[in-house]
C-alpha positions as a Markdown table, in Angstrom:
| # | Residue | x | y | z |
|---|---|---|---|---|
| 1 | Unk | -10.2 | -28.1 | -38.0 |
| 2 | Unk | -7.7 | -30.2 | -35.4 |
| 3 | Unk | -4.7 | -28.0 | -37.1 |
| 4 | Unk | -6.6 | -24.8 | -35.9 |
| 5 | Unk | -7.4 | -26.1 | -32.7 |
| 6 | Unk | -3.8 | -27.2 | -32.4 |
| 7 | Unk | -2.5 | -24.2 | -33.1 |
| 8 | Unk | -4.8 | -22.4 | -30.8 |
| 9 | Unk | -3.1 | -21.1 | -27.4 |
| 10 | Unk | -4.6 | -19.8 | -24.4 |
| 11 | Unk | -3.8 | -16.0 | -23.9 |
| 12 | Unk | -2.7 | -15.1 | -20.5 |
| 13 | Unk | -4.6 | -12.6 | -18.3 |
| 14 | Unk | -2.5 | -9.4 | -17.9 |
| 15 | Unk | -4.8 | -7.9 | -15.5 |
| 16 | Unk | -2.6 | -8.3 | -12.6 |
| 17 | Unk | 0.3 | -7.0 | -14.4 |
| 18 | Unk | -1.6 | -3.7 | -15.6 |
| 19 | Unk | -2.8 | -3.4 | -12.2 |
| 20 | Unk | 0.9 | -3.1 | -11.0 |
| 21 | Unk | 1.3 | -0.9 | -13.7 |
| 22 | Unk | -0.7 | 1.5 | -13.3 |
| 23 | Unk | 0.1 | 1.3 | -9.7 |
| 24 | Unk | 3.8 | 1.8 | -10.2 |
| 25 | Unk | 2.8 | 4.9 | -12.6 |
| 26 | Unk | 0.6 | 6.1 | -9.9 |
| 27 | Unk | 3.9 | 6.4 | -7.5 |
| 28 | Unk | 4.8 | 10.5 | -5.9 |
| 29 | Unk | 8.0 | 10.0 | -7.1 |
| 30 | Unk | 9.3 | 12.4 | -4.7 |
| 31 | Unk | 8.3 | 9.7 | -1.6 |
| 32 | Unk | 11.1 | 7.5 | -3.0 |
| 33 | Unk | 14.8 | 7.3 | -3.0 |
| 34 | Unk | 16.6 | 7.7 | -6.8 |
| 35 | Unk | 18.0 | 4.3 | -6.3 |
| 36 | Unk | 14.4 | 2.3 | -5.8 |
| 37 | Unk | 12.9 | 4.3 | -8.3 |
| 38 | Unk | 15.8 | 3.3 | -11.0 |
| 39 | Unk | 14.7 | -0.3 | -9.9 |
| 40 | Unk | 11.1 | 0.1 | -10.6 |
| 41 | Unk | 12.0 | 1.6 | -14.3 |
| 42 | Unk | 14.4 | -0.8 | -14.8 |
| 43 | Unk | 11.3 | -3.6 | -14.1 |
| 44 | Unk | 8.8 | -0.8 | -15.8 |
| 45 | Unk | 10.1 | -0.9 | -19.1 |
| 46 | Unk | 10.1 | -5.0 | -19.2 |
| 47 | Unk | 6.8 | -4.9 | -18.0 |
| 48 | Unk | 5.6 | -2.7 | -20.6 |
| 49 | Unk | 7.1 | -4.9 | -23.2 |
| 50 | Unk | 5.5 | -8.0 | -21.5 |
| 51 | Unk | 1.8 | -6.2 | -21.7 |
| 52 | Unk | 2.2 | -5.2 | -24.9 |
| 53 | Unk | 3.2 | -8.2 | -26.5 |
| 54 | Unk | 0.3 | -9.7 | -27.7 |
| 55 | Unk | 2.4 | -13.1 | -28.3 |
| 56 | Unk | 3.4 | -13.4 | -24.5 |
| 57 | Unk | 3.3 | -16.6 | -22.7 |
| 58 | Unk | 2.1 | -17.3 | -19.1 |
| 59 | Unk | 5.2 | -17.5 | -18.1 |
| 60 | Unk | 6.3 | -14.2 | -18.9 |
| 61 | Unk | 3.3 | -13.0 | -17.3 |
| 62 | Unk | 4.4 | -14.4 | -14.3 |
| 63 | Unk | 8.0 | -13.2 | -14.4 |
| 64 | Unk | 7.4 | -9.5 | -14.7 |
| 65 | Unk | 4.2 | -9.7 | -12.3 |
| 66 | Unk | 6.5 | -11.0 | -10.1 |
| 67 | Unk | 9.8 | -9.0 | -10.4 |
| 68 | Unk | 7.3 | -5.7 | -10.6 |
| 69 | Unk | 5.8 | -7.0 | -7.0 |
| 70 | Unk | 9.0 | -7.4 | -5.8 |
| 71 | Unk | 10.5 | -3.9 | -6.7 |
| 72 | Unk | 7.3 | -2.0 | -5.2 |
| 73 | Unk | 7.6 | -3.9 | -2.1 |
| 74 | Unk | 11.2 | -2.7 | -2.3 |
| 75 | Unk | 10.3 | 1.2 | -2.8 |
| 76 | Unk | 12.8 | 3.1 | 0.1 |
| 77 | Unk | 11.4 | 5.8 | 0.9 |
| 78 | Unk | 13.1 | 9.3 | 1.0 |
| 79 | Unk | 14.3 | 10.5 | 4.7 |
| 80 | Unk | 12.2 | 13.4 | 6.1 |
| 81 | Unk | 14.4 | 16.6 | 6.9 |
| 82 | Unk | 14.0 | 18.5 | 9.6 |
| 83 | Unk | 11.7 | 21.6 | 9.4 |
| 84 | Unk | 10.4 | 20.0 | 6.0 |
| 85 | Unk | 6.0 | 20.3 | 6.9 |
| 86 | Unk | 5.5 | 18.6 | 3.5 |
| 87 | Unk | 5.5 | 15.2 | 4.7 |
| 88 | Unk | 3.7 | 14.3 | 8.0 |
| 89 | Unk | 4.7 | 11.2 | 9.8 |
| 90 | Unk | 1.9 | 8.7 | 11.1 |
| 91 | Unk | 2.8 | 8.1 | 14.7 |
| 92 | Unk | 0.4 | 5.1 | 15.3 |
| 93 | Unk | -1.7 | 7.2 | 17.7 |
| 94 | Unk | -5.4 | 6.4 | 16.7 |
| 95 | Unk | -7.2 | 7.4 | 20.0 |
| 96 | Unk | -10.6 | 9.5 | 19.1 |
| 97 | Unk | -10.8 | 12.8 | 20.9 |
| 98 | Unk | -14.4 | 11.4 | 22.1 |
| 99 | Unk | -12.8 | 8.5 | 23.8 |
| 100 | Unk | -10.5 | 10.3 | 25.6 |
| 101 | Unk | -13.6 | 13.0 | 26.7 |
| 102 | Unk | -15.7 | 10.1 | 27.5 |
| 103 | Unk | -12.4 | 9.0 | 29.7 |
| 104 | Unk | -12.3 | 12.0 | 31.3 |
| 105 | Unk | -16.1 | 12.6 | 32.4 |
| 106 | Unk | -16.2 | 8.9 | 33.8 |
| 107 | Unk | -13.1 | 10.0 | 36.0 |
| 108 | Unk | -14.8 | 13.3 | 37.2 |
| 109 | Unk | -18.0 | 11.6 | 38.3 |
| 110 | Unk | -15.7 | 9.0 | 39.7 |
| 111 | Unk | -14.1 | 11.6 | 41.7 |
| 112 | Unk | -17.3 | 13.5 | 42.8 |
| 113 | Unk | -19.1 | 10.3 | 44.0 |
| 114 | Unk | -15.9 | 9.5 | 45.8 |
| 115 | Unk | -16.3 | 13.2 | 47.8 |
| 116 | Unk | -20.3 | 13.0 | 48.6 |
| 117 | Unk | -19.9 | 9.5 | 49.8 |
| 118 | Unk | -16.9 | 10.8 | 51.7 |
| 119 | Unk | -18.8 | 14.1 | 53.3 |
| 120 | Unk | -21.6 | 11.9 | 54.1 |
| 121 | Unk | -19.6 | 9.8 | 56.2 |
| 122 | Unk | -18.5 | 12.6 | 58.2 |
């Protein structure tokens, strides 16, 4: 029974490296330069090995979660050309159409209680 429990080795959780996975599998590989995307299959394929290997240690684990965070964070992402409509580019601008409407109709009864009070003076 202690040579058993000896022998006995914690398995490491993988979950964060299938995660990655399935994330890097999940790329539009179109988004992406050739040269990134080389770097993510180089990192894929030792990945792969790492979550298949049913005799893989902790640190192993580690090393490819690791590398494979490291190679998405380093995805470049293929230029835009001009006249291409396929991609649209997010220009930061988040102002609602209501806000600006609600701007505008404060500014008009601004304006309008600006003139009566004014005709009333005279």
């Amino acid at each position: 029974l202690v040579r058993a429990f000896i022998n006995l080795r914690l398995k490491p959780n993988k979950d964060l490296l299938s995660d990655l996975i399935n994330k890097a599998n999940g790329l539009n590989r179109a988004d992406y330069t050739s040269a990134s995307l080389k770097a993510i299959d180089d990192v894929m394929e030792k990945a792969n090995a790492v979550l298949n290997n049913p005799e893989a240690t902790k640190e192993e684990v580690e090393t490819a979660v690791s590398a494979l965070t490291k190679a998405l964070a380093g995805l470049g992402a293929n230029p835009v050309k001009q006249g291409d409509k396929t991609v649209s580019i997010k220009t930061g601008d988040e102002t609602s159409l209501g806000m600006l409407m609600s701007l505008a109709g404060l500014s008009l009864l601004s304006f309008i209680g600006y003139v009566s009070i004014k005709r009333k003076e005279d």
